[in-house]
């Protein structure tokens, strides 16, 4: 029996900032952001969206009534959690109208956690093939204004339905994981923005990729020639390119060209959104599947997941016939329809998040076109609204 990703759907913000404009505002050359970092646009997440609403907005459009009836496991992976105790998954389950007999849990290990969710969900469905699991990676990447990490911000959520006989990607049972204590990126409990040793984190990322990718080749007697495409966690798209280049010497010149061409497709949508931490790898997968005309059913796709702190995993799946049926086909158009905000508007939105304060607060949500919005806080409780209800 095959088990894997049956559907993928993405949600982000209706707003973005242009990276050339941000570069000029920060006295940087535009090509540093466009080529050196590899980002052309960055999602600007308004205060009416948080990890919960992004997750619900990502999942709701793809779920049928039959899916909702079959889901008995909801995993929300995030490092942008809204509560130190209660799982974001409980709020998301309510907004989505999931069955009350559903196991709901929030997972955390930086940008890696959604992959733990996918692999746990795979095992769950292997034991219960009549059930489905919903895994959502949802985050808002925040380093702070005028920081070196600023051009690598962004945000959004990727929802994935894991089922038996999946439409999109049948996962293999093989994977190689690496987990070690590394202080490359972290967010102390009192911080709303991440602390990061940027250059160190980029080096650790490459070390982890080399370790798990080569470990996978050795463990499974696979060669790089077996892969149609490699997809990466993309904190900024140049990061994945550097990782890919680090293993290209294992391939022939023809294979190198092919892998680079597939990678260009796999980063095309991430270039327009920025980092979304847990969902980033899976936006790259969706980007590949939506924009690469050279893929064929049966192709082996390799996925590299990385979360600072640090944990990495390399795993694989085979593309399924008719995989397009499970994809978020409207995503490129939705990204094209976003509204461009100026740098001052982006800065004001960055500062306008719900305050870490017990006082009641109201958030202006009226311009937010998404179905689920955060409207504020009353009696120290976040207030969520379904605008379609
Ligand atoms: N034209 C073209 N390229 C240019 C250029 C120009 N005019 N000017 C500069 N560049 C290039 C540089 O040569 C450099 O390229 P290489 O990395 O290939 O050498 C690139 O632009 C970036 O320049 P700098 O290294 O000078 O940039 P920086 O010091 O301002 O910071 C950064 C870059 C370290 C990525 C920083 O944005 C950062 O700290 N980001 C957050 C950390 C991060 O994303 N780490 C990734 C691994 S950790 C992870 O993956 C988990 C996660 O999601 C956070």
mmCIF file of N, CA, C and O and ligand atoms in Angstrom, residues 29 31-32 35-37 111 143 148-152 184-185 196-199 201-202 205 233 235-236 238-239 242 275 277 306-308, ligand 1:
data_model
loop_
_atom_site.group_PDB
_atom_site.id
_atom_site.type_symbol
_atom_site.label_atom_id
_atom_site.label_comp_id
_atom_site.label_asym_id
_atom_site.label_seq_id
_atom_site.Cartn_x
_atom_site.Cartn_y
_atom_site.Cartn_z
ATOM 1 N N UNK A 29 22.725 47.180 -2.412
ATOM 2 C CA UNK A 29 22.493 47.074 -3.852
ATOM 3 C C UNK A 29 21.356 46.085 -4.090
ATOM 4 O O UNK A 29 21.364 44.993 -3.500
ATOM 5 N N UNK A 31 20.852 43.953 -6.315
ATOM 6 C CA UNK A 31 21.313 42.614 -6.696
ATOM 7 C C UNK A 31 21.762 41.774 -5.503
ATOM 8 O O UNK A 31 21.804 40.544 -5.595
ATOM 9 N N UNK A 32 22.107 42.428 -4.402
ATOM 10 C CA UNK A 32 22.446 41.635 -3.213
ATOM 11 C C UNK A 32 21.218 40.815 -2.784
ATOM 12 O O UNK A 32 21.332 39.623 -2.488
ATOM 13 N N UNK A 35 19.936 38.569 -6.236
ATOM 14 C CA UNK A 35 20.819 37.479 -6.681
ATOM 15 C C UNK A 35 21.559 36.861 -5.488
ATOM 16 O O UNK A 35 21.556 35.644 -5.300
ATOM 17 N N UNK A 36 22.178 37.721 -4.667
ATOM 18 C CA UNK A 36 22.999 37.224 -3.555
ATOM 19 C C UNK A 36 22.185 36.447 -2.531
ATOM 20 O O UNK A 36 22.627 35.416 -2.017
ATOM 21 N N UNK A 37 20.970 36.962 -2.224
ATOM 22 C CA UNK A 37 20.056 36.258 -1.310
ATOM 23 C C UNK A 37 19.085 35.400 -2.125
ATOM 24 O O UNK A 37 18.656 34.343 -1.678
ATOM 25 N N UNK A 111 12.426 25.045 11.805
ATOM 26 C CA UNK A 111 11.811 24.861 10.477
ATOM 27 C C UNK A 111 11.633 23.392 10.114
ATOM 28 O O UNK A 111 11.047 23.074 9.079
ATOM 29 N N UNK A 143 12.806 38.672 11.889
ATOM 30 C CA UNK A 143 14.146 38.917 12.453
ATOM 31 C C UNK A 143 14.272 40.330 12.994
ATOM 32 O O UNK A 143 15.157 40.619 13.785
ATOM 33 N N UNK A 148 20.443 42.027 9.636
ATOM 34 C CA UNK A 148 20.899 41.272 8.449
ATOM 35 C C UNK A 148 19.880 40.230 8.000
ATOM 36 O O UNK A 148 19.787 39.905 6.813
ATOM 37 N N UNK A 149 19.098 39.713 8.948
ATOM 38 C CA UNK A 149 18.095 38.699 8.577
ATOM 39 C C UNK A 149 16.857 39.279 7.918
ATOM 40 O O UNK A 149 16.027 38.535 7.380
ATOM 41 N N UNK A 150 16.715 40.611 7.932
ATOM 42 C CA UNK A 150 15.460 41.221 7.445
ATOM 43 C C UNK A 150 15.066 40.768 6.035
ATOM 44 O O UNK A 150 13.898 40.443 5.806
ATOM 45 N N UNK A 151 16.007 40.715 5.075
ATOM 46 C CA UNK A 151 15.571 40.289 3.722
ATOM 47 C C UNK A 151 15.229 38.810 3.629
ATOM 48 O O UNK A 151 14.827 38.342 2.552
ATOM 49 N N UNK A 152 15.391 38.065 4.728
ATOM 50 C CA UNK A 152 15.018 36.639 4.696
ATOM 51 C C UNK A 152 13.779 36.375 5.563
ATOM 52 O O UNK A 152 13.574 35.275 6.053
ATOM 53 N N UNK A 184 22.682 27.967 16.292
ATOM 54 C CA UNK A 184 22.790 28.773 15.065
ATOM 55 C C UNK A 184 21.646 29.763 14.936
ATOM 56 O O UNK A 184 21.770 30.799 14.284
ATOM 57 N N UNK A 185 20.510 29.447 15.533
ATOM 58 C CA UNK A 185 19.295 30.269 15.410
ATOM 59 C C UNK A 185 18.387 29.817 16.533
ATOM 60 O O UNK A 185 18.186 28.621 16.731
ATOM 61 N N UNK A 196 20.000 35.013 15.632
ATOM 62 C CA UNK A 196 20.627 34.134 14.646
ATOM 63 C C UNK A 196 22.082 34.512 14.428
ATOM 64 O O UNK A 196 22.440 35.685 14.465
ATOM 65 N N UNK A 197 22.908 33.498 14.252
ATOM 66 C CA UNK A 197 24.276 33.701 13.777
ATOM 67 C C UNK A 197 24.222 33.308 12.296
ATOM 68 O O UNK A 197 24.370 32.130 11.947
ATOM 69 N N UNK A 198 23.942 34.298 11.439
ATOM 70 C CA UNK A 198 23.553 34.037 10.054
ATOM 71 C C UNK A 198 24.533 33.201 9.257
ATOM 72 O O UNK A 198 24.166 32.198 8.648
ATOM 73 N N UNK A 199 25.802 33.593 9.274
ATOM 74 C CA UNK A 199 26.799 32.867 8.459
ATOM 75 C C UNK A 199 26.983 31.444 9.005
ATOM 76 O O UNK A 199 27.074 30.477 8.242
ATOM 77 N N UNK A 201 24.788 29.710 10.659
ATOM 78 C CA UNK A 201 23.597 28.892 10.365
ATOM 79 C C UNK A 201 23.636 28.392 8.919
ATOM 80 O O UNK A 201 23.259 27.249 8.645
ATOM 81 N N UNK A 202 24.133 29.236 8.018
ATOM 82 C CA UNK A 202 24.191 28.815 6.611
ATOM 83 C C UNK A 202 25.219 27.687 6.430
ATOM 84 O O UNK A 202 25.000 26.750 5.650
ATOM 85 N N UNK A 205 23.738 24.457 7.870
ATOM 86 C CA UNK A 205 22.726 23.937 6.927
ATOM 87 C C UNK A 205 23.415 23.049 5.884
ATOM 88 O O UNK A 205 22.981 21.930 5.603
ATOM 89 N N UNK A 233 14.548 22.949 2.075
ATOM 90 C CA UNK A 233 14.075 24.051 2.920
ATOM 91 C C UNK A 233 14.760 25.314 2.392
ATOM 92 O O UNK A 233 15.981 25.320 2.193
ATOM 93 N N UNK A 235 15.262 29.014 3.396
ATOM 94 C CA UNK A 235 15.179 30.232 4.216
ATOM 95 C C UNK A 235 15.379 31.463 3.334
ATOM 96 O O UNK A 235 14.820 32.517 3.596
ATOM 97 N N UNK A 236 16.182 31.309 2.318
ATOM 98 C CA UNK A 236 16.309 32.241 1.193
ATOM 99 C C UNK A 236 16.792 31.353 0.056
ATOM 100 O O UNK A 236 17.462 30.344 0.294
ATOM 101 N N UNK A 238 18.902 31.326 -2.330
ATOM 102 C CA UNK A 238 20.326 31.075 -2.585
ATOM 103 C C UNK A 238 20.851 29.958 -1.667
ATOM 104 O O UNK A 238 21.789 29.247 -2.041
ATOM 105 N N UNK A 239 20.233 29.806 -0.484
ATOM 106 C CA UNK A 239 20.695 28.776 0.465
ATOM 107 C C UNK A 239 20.561 27.388 -0.148
ATOM 108 O O UNK A 239 21.485 26.562 -0.088
ATOM 109 N N UNK A 242 23.121 26.842 -2.877
ATOM 110 C CA UNK A 242 24.456 26.510 -2.357
ATOM 111 C C UNK A 242 24.517 25.038 -1.945
ATOM 112 O O UNK A 242 25.519 24.364 -2.182
ATOM 113 N N UNK A 275 10.939 33.481 3.506
ATOM 114 C CA UNK A 275 11.002 32.325 4.399
ATOM 115 C C UNK A 275 9.646 32.117 5.064
ATOM 116 O O UNK A 275 8.970 33.073 5.422
ATOM 117 N N UNK A 277 9.626 29.357 7.333
ATOM 118 C CA UNK A 277 10.066 28.390 8.339
ATOM 119 C C UNK A 277 9.516 26.986 8.036
ATOM 120 O O UNK A 277 9.928 26.375 7.064
ATOM 121 N N UNK A 306 15.433 21.148 7.021
ATOM 122 C CA UNK A 306 16.418 21.616 8.010
ATOM 123 C C UNK A 306 15.748 22.544 9.015
ATOM 124 O O UNK A 306 15.008 23.456 8.631
ATOM 125 N N UNK A 307 16.010 22.300 10.275
ATOM 126 C CA UNK A 307 15.554 23.208 11.323
ATOM 127 C C UNK A 307 16.726 23.548 12.209
ATOM 128 O O UNK A 307 17.443 22.653 12.686
ATOM 129 N N UNK A 308 16.942 24.836 12.420
ATOM 130 C CA UNK A 308 18.066 25.249 13.260
ATOM 131 C C UNK A 308 17.929 24.652 14.648
ATOM 132 O O UNK A 308 16.843 24.329 15.107
HETATM 133 N N1 LIG B 1 25.258 41.384 -6.365
HETATM 134 C C1 LIG B 1 25.160 40.045 -6.225
HETATM 135 N N2 LIG B 1 25.435 39.394 -5.041
HETATM 136 C C2 LIG B 1 25.764 40.166 -3.980
HETATM 137 C C3 LIG B 1 25.874 41.566 -4.067
HETATM 138 C C4 LIG B 1 25.594 42.179 -5.331
HETATM 139 N N3 LIG B 1 25.654 43.506 -5.490
HETATM 140 N N4 LIG B 1 26.224 42.033 -2.841
HETATM 141 C C5 LIG B 1 26.333 40.942 -2.023
HETATM 142 N N5 LIG B 1 26.062 39.818 -2.708
HETATM 143 C C6 LIG B 1 26.043 38.446 -2.232
HETATM 144 C C7 LIG B 1 27.198 38.071 -1.303
HETATM 145 O O1 LIG B 1 28.364 37.775 -2.048
HETATM 146 C C8 LIG B 1 26.607 36.884 -0.596
HETATM 147 O O2 LIG B 1 26.681 35.764 -1.450
HETATM 148 P P1 LIG B 1 27.320 34.379 -0.934
HETATM 149 O O3 LIG B 1 26.554 34.006 0.303
HETATM 150 O O4 LIG B 1 27.116 33.446 -2.057
HETATM 151 O O5 LIG B 1 28.736 34.681 -0.617
HETATM 152 C C9 LIG B 1 25.123 37.228 -0.471
HETATM 153 O O6 LIG B 1 24.901 38.293 -1.413
HETATM 154 C C10 LIG B 1 24.728 37.721 0.899
HETATM 155 O O7 LIG B 1 25.610 38.737 1.270
HETATM 156 P P2 LIG B 1 26.164 38.800 2.741
HETATM 157 O O8 LIG B 1 26.711 37.463 3.138
HETATM 158 O O9 LIG B 1 27.055 39.967 2.856
HETATM 159 O O10 LIG B 1 24.790 39.075 3.499
HETATM 160 P P3 LIG B 1 24.527 39.414 5.010
HETATM 161 O O11 LIG B 1 25.734 39.312 5.842
HETATM 162 O O12 LIG B 1 23.793 40.690 5.020
HETATM 163 O O13 LIG B 1 23.501 38.253 5.500
HETATM 164 C C11 LIG B 1 22.388 36.184 5.721
HETATM 165 C C12 LIG B 1 23.026 37.177 4.740
HETATM 166 C C13 LIG B 1 23.445 35.573 6.603
HETATM 167 C C14 LIG B 1 21.695 35.083 4.921
HETATM 168 C C15 LIG B 1 21.338 36.955 6.585
HETATM 169 O O14 LIG B 1 20.296 37.432 5.773
HETATM 170 C C16 LIG B 1 20.757 36.128 7.707
HETATM 171 O O15 LIG B 1 21.282 36.071 8.808
HETATM 172 N N6 LIG B 1 19.572 35.440 7.448
HETATM 173 C C17 LIG B 1 18.905 34.649 8.478
HETATM 174 C C18 LIG B 1 19.598 33.326 8.738
HETATM 175 C C19 LIG B 1 19.325 32.275 7.701
HETATM 176 O O16 LIG B 1 18.434 32.359 6.887
HETATM 177 N N7 LIG B 1 20.116 31.209 7.749
HETATM 178 C C20 LIG B 1 19.955 30.099 6.845
HETATM 179 C C21 LIG B 1 20.308 28.773 7.464
HETATM 180 S S1 LIG B 1 19.356 28.541 8.947
HETATM 181 C C22 LIG B 1 17.862 27.897 8.390
HETATM 182 O O17 LIG B 1 17.722 27.491 7.282
HETATM 183 C C23 LIG B 1 16.696 27.871 9.325
HETATM 184 C C24 LIG B 1 15.869 29.054 9.033
HETATM 185 O O18 LIG B 1 14.932 28.995 8.256
HETATM 186 C C25 LIG B 1 16.208 30.303 9.692
#
